[in-house]
Structures are given as structure tokens and as C-alpha cells.
Amino acid sequence: MAQVETVAEPRVELPVELFKGMVEPDWCPGCGDFGVLRALQGATAKLGIQPKDVLVVSGIGCSSNLPGFFNAYGFHSIHGRAIAVATGAALGNHGLHVVVTGGDGDGYGIGVGHFIHAMRRNLNLTYLVMDNQIYGLTTGQASPTTEIGHKTKSTPNGNIEMPLNPLALALVSGATFVARAFSGEAKHMTDVIAQAIQHKGFSLVDVFSPCVTYNKINSYAWFKERVYKLEEGEYEKTDFHGALQKAYEWGAQIPLGVVYQIDRPTYEDGDLALKQGPLAKLPLGLTAEQGAELIREFM
Amino acid sequence: MAQEVTVGVGGAAGDGIDKTGDTFARAYARLGLHMYAYNSYQSVIRGGHIWLRIRAAEEKVYSPGDQLNAMIALNQDTIDQHAAEVNEHGVIIYNGDKLHVDESVFKPGVRAVPIPIKDLMKTVADRYGVRLDTVMQNTVLLGALIWLLQLDLETLNKMYEEIFARKGQAVISQNVDLALAGYEYAKANHPAMDYRWTYSRKSRPVLTGNETIGIGALMAGCRFYSAYPMTPASSLLHFMASHAAEYGVCVKQAEDELAVVNMAIGAGHVGVRAMCGTSGGGYALMTEAIGMAGMAEVPVVILEVQRGGPSTGLPTKTEQGDLNQVFGASQGEYPRMIVAPADLVDTYNTTVEAFQMAEKYQLPVTIISDLLLSEHNETADPEAFDFNVTIDRGELAEPNENGNGEYKRYLVTESGISPRSLPGDAGNMFVGASDEHDERSILISDVYTDPLMRIKMMQKRMRKLEGLLRNLPAPTLHGPADADITFISWGSTQGVIWDAIALLAQEGIKTNNLQIKYLVPFHTDEVATILNSCKLKVLVEQNFTGQLGRHIRAETGISPDATILKYDGEPMEPLYIVNHVKEILNGTSRNGR
């Protein structure tokens, strides 16, 4: 029987420039998303994945413009639906490395339903959320991760909704790789993204990616004062309850790194239709005899 | 004159009506009888009222018909609701131990056929030393029906041998004996009806529209089907799921229809022939993404099986009320194909064609069906299905090992078709774009706004519709060209119209039918030419406002002279049309007002 084609093993490191897109990013100077783009380019280069084997899918938002700045296949879809598009793409060709990029509004707001179900399914996707706790592209409204009391254009008297906790939500939804990175920590973020891509199953990387224009509170300086790295050997990333505790660490001390990682069969492993290899590579159509056989089922 | 009979089977959900009806239809379809069965059901799992009508005929029939010659009542409610509908000299078969009839409501010559179920079942149960499930009373009643209709009992026995092959000889024998008990009891106590059947013995499948759509999808190379459960599209999900492993189709039940359509588009983007299915409510959720498929030029097939609307509407009833929604799907303007099949073979052909056109022209194709077409059971000639499908993937770009970034995903061409590259192909990377973009798929929507490029790309995309239209056959008139009345229709109403045309012809009223299959793109010139040649144009639709009529008016400037509309959730019957035609002819029609 044919083997399921799994994510390719790391090969020879490639030059980062190979992943540079045709278009220069048009993000505001200082935007955290520049760091994420560089880290993703660094990660794919380091892992030696060819651009043709990468599919970067996004929705709508400042961060969702990322695929246009990255040299690979991509799909810049509609607001909130990146995970759904990526799911179809990943199931259609599970030989591809599918990376979803977007923001907190796209993923934790309008698209949160798809986010939860993708994790429970353990689809082999990597999801990078550039979490800036604000809607940037629409000029500064509260987002699902905006903190209580934060004054934005849509909350002039201060936000009164409790922010969503992406890491905790990922954990309870069945994600098998949950991590956090910070645009101010480029090397660390590159390493975390590389691990996320290598992970077999759903991987979430929630990135603190400051919006220098519309979020004056959660700035680089704000994060730099608070973040610390979970160190390999000192932290047990396979302990669910420990991870949940880390997910709730917020305030003076905020952890960065892989908060949780376990092995669990992926959706692709379980779907019998995918056993013969990527669907996109299989021959199309049936023979006339097969058609007649289908009709005979009803006679 | 060709023989035909219509049998009604009524009871509560959970009474096994579907299986009884299916067994009957499939058994006698094997002898060469044509079948048309429609199930009026409710959105409940147990209880409620289910009313299955099966029309069996020596010659092809196209609708549930107007007759009711025999009835199997599985509960009192069925007798109370339908006894008065049974035609003259018809029969009402029921469990005489539990149910009772009021003969005063009967039409002349209608006979009550009470069957002593308890005694007959006990005799069989004792013979095998088993307890028999009460639902097996259906088999006894079916046996009685076979006698009364003078059908062949042996054929039914053979069906039971196949149906229960896996359950073993004892179960087969029990069913055969139960049917025989009903048959013999009826034979001893009730004269048979006046039927003498001529069996052609041409065996035909009994299928639903959703099943023929599923077969079409498999034949066309569909390898991804996504759906969220919604009546009346769910039976396609079941068909695809039950064939998924064997035919290598990823069947994905998603969290909502937003996911459903976006998943199918994602699969289409990587080069998989993808389809999704829903009803009107789900389609409403899909519309933004359908526009994206148009903009990003991703092939995808979407099935919209209409039910009564708006809102939750009539979840288990039929209607043709969603045409406006399908036309209006998504903001903005984009190329797409909207096609409405009319019958079983047409749903098969339409589905195969939908996949071909979706890839050839790189656009979303909506197949619009309805509950009647997708869920009713009917026989079809097996040879009418063309299984020699040649897959045409449309224009694909050659993979380019030394890709230098010059590949233009949205290359402007005369046809509007730009050769596709598929993720994984060397050298031809691109980012599918929901924003307006240039030939290389670089966004021009915001900072690089370029009105000239916008015009170029809009024209390129919309140009595809010209080529597509040339690929689609124009509609023609069915029936005599010199008819006094032309029925204009789309979708499932074609069947009942064809039956009505035959009835009207018997009364000397000459009518024909202009069935519109391709709604977008539209054969404006051909339709206008035909309509200009028609005498009295009567629009027939299963909705309130005459949505096809509005579309034809928009496209051709031609309005129908009269309308026959219906929006009570039940399919039209031939006499409904016949009677309205008479009203139209004598100037008393108020339909559609």
C-alpha cells in the first residue's frame, strides 16, 4: 500500500533571499510584521524547503498582506477564512507545507470558528498570528485581544470586553503545538517558527507583533520589560496543565517559546482518501465500467 | 392504453416508509415499470406525518401525477388525511386490528382492505420461533398490495433475498412469508383491481437527483467534497461519504458553510476538482467566497438545493425561490456559471459539465436544484448516462524549473483564460488574490491603484463568459412548434409541464415548453428569438414572484403573458397546470396576483 506522503525532512539550507517576494512590504515603518516576515523566510531557508513546496494562505488585515511579500505559492483570501482555505489546500495536496498568516482580528475575531475546528482536527497546518491587539488596517478599533480599559476608536471610553486568551483557547481546542514569539526577538522567533513548520499537526505561533501606529500601549518597550523565554530542559512542554498555567501568565512576566507540544495523529493520517498520496497528483475521472458499477448500486 | 398506478404510503417518521417504498419501486423497476416517487416528509426523526407517493407506469412519467389508486396506511392519521383522496375503485390497505376507516368519505367504489396483522404476523413468528418487529407489518401490507395491483409476487421475493442477503436465510424467509401471508389473505378476501401489466423487463435504476449528481461528480474526477448538514442537500454528503474511501475523495463535513465553500476553493486552488453542497441558507453564507473564486479565478462547483424559504422557511418542502439569491451572490461583478438541471439524467450531465467548465474557464459554477429534483426517486434508462467522460483540465502552465518570477497567473489573453499553475509546480509561484491585481497577481487595490489595470483585468475576467456561452447549447422548444401556449420554466418543473402537455393534448390544447437550463451566461438572442415566435407565453415557477420571468425580462425585454406559480411547498401536479391553463384561456386566472 502506498505510504502517506509526509512533510519532507530538512534538507540543505537555502539562501534567505530565495524567499523574498516581488513586492516590498508596505507596512508602517517599525511594524512588528517585518520581523515575522523575516523570521518565516529564515525558517523556510533554514529548513531547506523549496518555495514551490510552500503555500502561504492569509485572510485580510495588515498582516494578511504577508504572502505577497514572500516568494512561494500563496492565497490572499477573504477576511476570516484563511484557515478554511488552507484546510482545503492542505487536504487537496498534503505534500505542501501550508502556512497560514494573519492577525488577531482575522483569526481570533471573524475567523475564530475555523481556528478552533482546525485545531481539534489536528490538520497539518502552521498558523502564525501577528497579534497586535488592535485592528490596524481599519485604523484602530478594538480587537479580540485588546486589553480591558484600552481606549481605541471603537472603545473611546475604554474596552469593556475581556480579551481572548489565544494560547489557552488553542490548548483546550486540541492544538498539538502552541507557541508564542515576539517580533523584538528575531532569532528566537525564527527558531520557534521552524519548529512549528516541522511539527506534524496543527501548530499555532501567537506573535506579539506591535502596531506602532494604533496601539500605543502594547509597544516593543512594553513587551521587552515583560517577556522571558521558556528554556528547553527547564520547562516540560508536554504537560497540558502546566502549559495551561503558562498560557495564563500575563502581566509582569509573559512567557515566550513553545508552551505545548505533543504527538497526536493528524487529520491527514486518518482520512482514508489521502492514503494514495496527495489528491492533486492523482489521476482524474473514472472508467465507463466504474460508472456502470455506480448505476448498478441502484438497480 | 398504458397501465399506471399511484400508490400512497403514509405513516409517522420511524414507520419504515422509505424502505417499504424503496423495496416496491426497485422491485418493479426491474420488471420494466417506470417509477416516480415523492416523499412529503417533515423535519422530525420520529412522529409527524410522512406521505410517500409512488407512481408506477408502463410508459415514462415525469411527475408524481394526479392520481391515487391505492393506499397503505400505517397510522390513523394517514387514513384521516388521505382516505378521501383515493380515486374511484381504489383500495385502502391498513392494519385492521388497530385502525378504522370512515367509508362515508370514500369516493365511489373505493374499498377498505383491513388486514389482520396480529394474526398473520403471529403465524409467521411462531413458524420461526422468533418475535417480529412491528415495523415488519409493512411487508404484510405490501404483500396485500401486490395481490390487489396484480403485480408479480416472485419479483418482490427476489428483492428480499438481496436486501437481507447479509442477514441470513431465516430473515429472508420471514420476509417472504410475511409478504405471502398478506398476499394470500387479500386474495382470499378481496377481489383484485383491474390491472393487467405488460412488463418490458428492462431493468432500470431508481435514483434521486442528489445521487445522480454524486455519480456525475465522481465521473468528473471530483476529489474533494465539503458540506455542512442541511436538508435537502445532505443526501449528497451521505452519498459522497459512503463512496469516499473507494473512489479517493476527501469528504469534509465542516463547521459551517463559510468553511465549506472556502475549503472547496482552497482545494480548487491546489488543483483538486472540488465541490460543495448546501441549501439556500447555507448558500447565503457562502456568497462572499463565491465572489472570491470569481476574482481569484479558482474553479469550484457549488450545489444549491432549494427548499422553501426565506429564513428556515419550509425545511422539508420544495420551492424554486432562490434564483434571485444565486444571481445576487457576492458583492461586485465576476464571471460565473449558473445552471439548473431539469431531471435525473440532466443532473448527471450538468454535474460533469460543471466540473469541466469550472476548470476550463476558472470560475465558480453554481448548480441550482430543488428538493423535488434532488430527493425524489425515479427510474432512468441506464444507457442515458454517458460514462465516457474525457477530462479537460483547461489551460495549464508548464512547470518551469528555472522560474525567474516572470510567470503571469492572470495573463491577459483574448479568451480571458490565463494558464493556471498549481502549487508544487516548479518555477511558477504566484499568490491567488481576492484583491484586484495585475497579471502577476500583484495587488493594485490600495497603494498601487491603477484604474487602467483594473479595467483590463475586469474585461479579461468577464471575457471568459463569451467563450463559455459558446460552449453551452442554446435552449429549444419541446413539443409542437406551432403550439398555442408555450410554458417557460427552469429546473424540476419541466417534468410536470411535460405531463401536463400530454394531458392538454388529449383535450385538443396544443402546448410546448421552453426550458431554460443555463441562467448565467444567458442565451439572450436565442431565447428572444424563440419567445418572439410564441403565441401565449406562460411562465411556470414554483415561487411567488416569478424569478425566471424577471431574469428573462432583464435579459431580453420580453415578459410572459401569464403565470402559473405555486409556493405551498408541495410539487406541482399536472392538473394544477391544466386547470390554470383553462383559467388563462377563459380569462379568469388570478394566479401570481
Short mmCIF file of N, CA, C and O in Angstrom, two decimals, chain B residues 11-13 39-51 77 81 231 315-317 570:
data_model
loop_
_atom_site.label_atom_id
_atom_site.label_comp_id
_atom_site.label_asym_id
_atom_site.label_seq_id
_atom_site.Cartn_x
_atom_site.Cartn_y
_atom_site.Cartn_z
N GLY B 11 -47.64 7.37 7.05
CA GLY B 11 -47.44 6.98 8.44
C GLY B 11 -46.63 8.03 9.15
O GLY B 11 -46.51 9.17 8.68
N ALA B 12 -46.07 7.64 10.29
CA ALA B 12 -45.23 8.56 11.05
C ALA B 12 -43.78 8.31 10.69
O ALA B 12 -43.43 7.23 10.20
N ALA B 13 -42.92 9.31 10.93
CA ALA B 13 -41.48 9.09 10.77
C ALA B 13 -41.09 7.94 11.69
O ALA B 13 -41.57 7.86 12.82
N ASN B 39 -41.65 11.97 -1.64
CA ASN B 39 -41.89 11.81 -0.22
C ASN B 39 -42.16 13.17 0.42
O ASN B 39 -41.27 14.01 0.47
N SER B 40 -43.38 13.38 0.89
CA SER B 40 -43.66 14.60 1.65
C SER B 40 -43.36 14.28 3.11
O SER B 40 -44.07 13.51 3.72
N TYR B 41 -42.30 14.83 3.61
CA TYR B 41 -41.91 14.48 4.97
C TYR B 41 -41.70 15.72 5.81
O TYR B 41 -41.79 16.84 5.33
N GLN B 42 -41.49 15.48 7.08
CA GLN B 42 -41.27 16.60 7.99
C GLN B 42 -39.90 16.48 8.62
O GLN B 42 -39.31 15.42 8.65
N SER B 43 -39.45 17.59 9.19
CA SER B 43 -38.12 17.63 9.79
C SER B 43 -38.18 17.06 11.21
O SER B 43 -37.82 17.72 12.16
N VAL B 44 -38.66 15.84 11.32
CA VAL B 44 -38.67 15.16 12.62
C VAL B 44 -38.14 13.76 12.41
O VAL B 44 -38.22 13.22 11.31
N ILE B 45 -37.59 13.18 13.45
CA ILE B 45 -36.99 11.85 13.33
C ILE B 45 -38.05 10.78 13.60
O ILE B 45 -38.13 9.76 12.94
N ARG B 46 -38.89 11.01 14.60
CA ARG B 46 -40.00 10.10 14.85
C ARG B 46 -41.27 10.93 14.96
O ARG B 46 -41.26 12.03 15.46
N GLY B 47 -42.38 10.33 14.51
CA GLY B 47 -43.65 11.06 14.58
C GLY B 47 -43.86 11.89 13.34
O GLY B 47 -43.24 11.66 12.31
N GLY B 48 -44.73 12.87 13.43
CA GLY B 48 -45.03 13.69 12.26
C GLY B 48 -45.80 12.89 11.23
O GLY B 48 -46.21 11.76 11.49
N HIS B 49 -45.99 13.48 10.09
CA HIS B 49 -46.72 12.77 9.04
C HIS B 49 -45.87 12.65 7.79
O HIS B 49 -45.36 13.63 7.29
N ILE B 50 -45.71 11.43 7.34
CA ILE B 50 -44.91 11.16 6.14
C ILE B 50 -45.85 10.60 5.10
O ILE B 50 -46.67 9.72 5.39
N TRP B 51 -45.72 11.08 3.89
CA TRP B 51 -46.65 10.68 2.84
C TRP B 51 -45.84 10.47 1.57
O TRP B 51 -45.40 11.41 0.92
N ASP B 77 -53.76 8.62 11.28
CA ASP B 77 -53.63 9.95 10.70
C ASP B 77 -53.66 9.89 9.16
O ASP B 77 -54.28 10.73 8.51
N GLN B 81 -56.37 11.73 6.87
CA GLN B 81 -55.97 12.80 5.96
C GLN B 81 -56.16 12.48 4.48
O GLN B 81 -56.38 13.38 3.68
N THR B 231 -30.76 19.94 4.94
CA THR B 231 -31.78 19.42 4.05
C THR B 231 -32.08 20.48 2.98
O THR B 231 -32.17 21.65 3.33
N PRO B 315 -38.32 23.70 5.74
CA PRO B 315 -37.07 22.94 5.60
C PRO B 315 -37.20 21.64 4.81
O PRO B 315 -36.22 21.16 4.25
N THR B 316 -38.40 21.07 4.78
CA THR B 316 -38.54 19.77 4.11
C THR B 316 -39.49 19.85 2.93
O THR B 316 -40.05 18.85 2.50
N LYS B 317 -39.67 21.06 2.42
CA LYS B 317 -40.61 21.26 1.30
C LYS B 317 -39.88 21.87 0.11
O LYS B 317 -38.84 22.49 0.25
N GLU B 570 -45.44 22.02 -1.79
CA GLU B 570 -45.65 20.72 -2.44
C GLU B 570 -45.43 20.86 -3.94
O GLU B 570 -45.73 21.90 -4.52
#
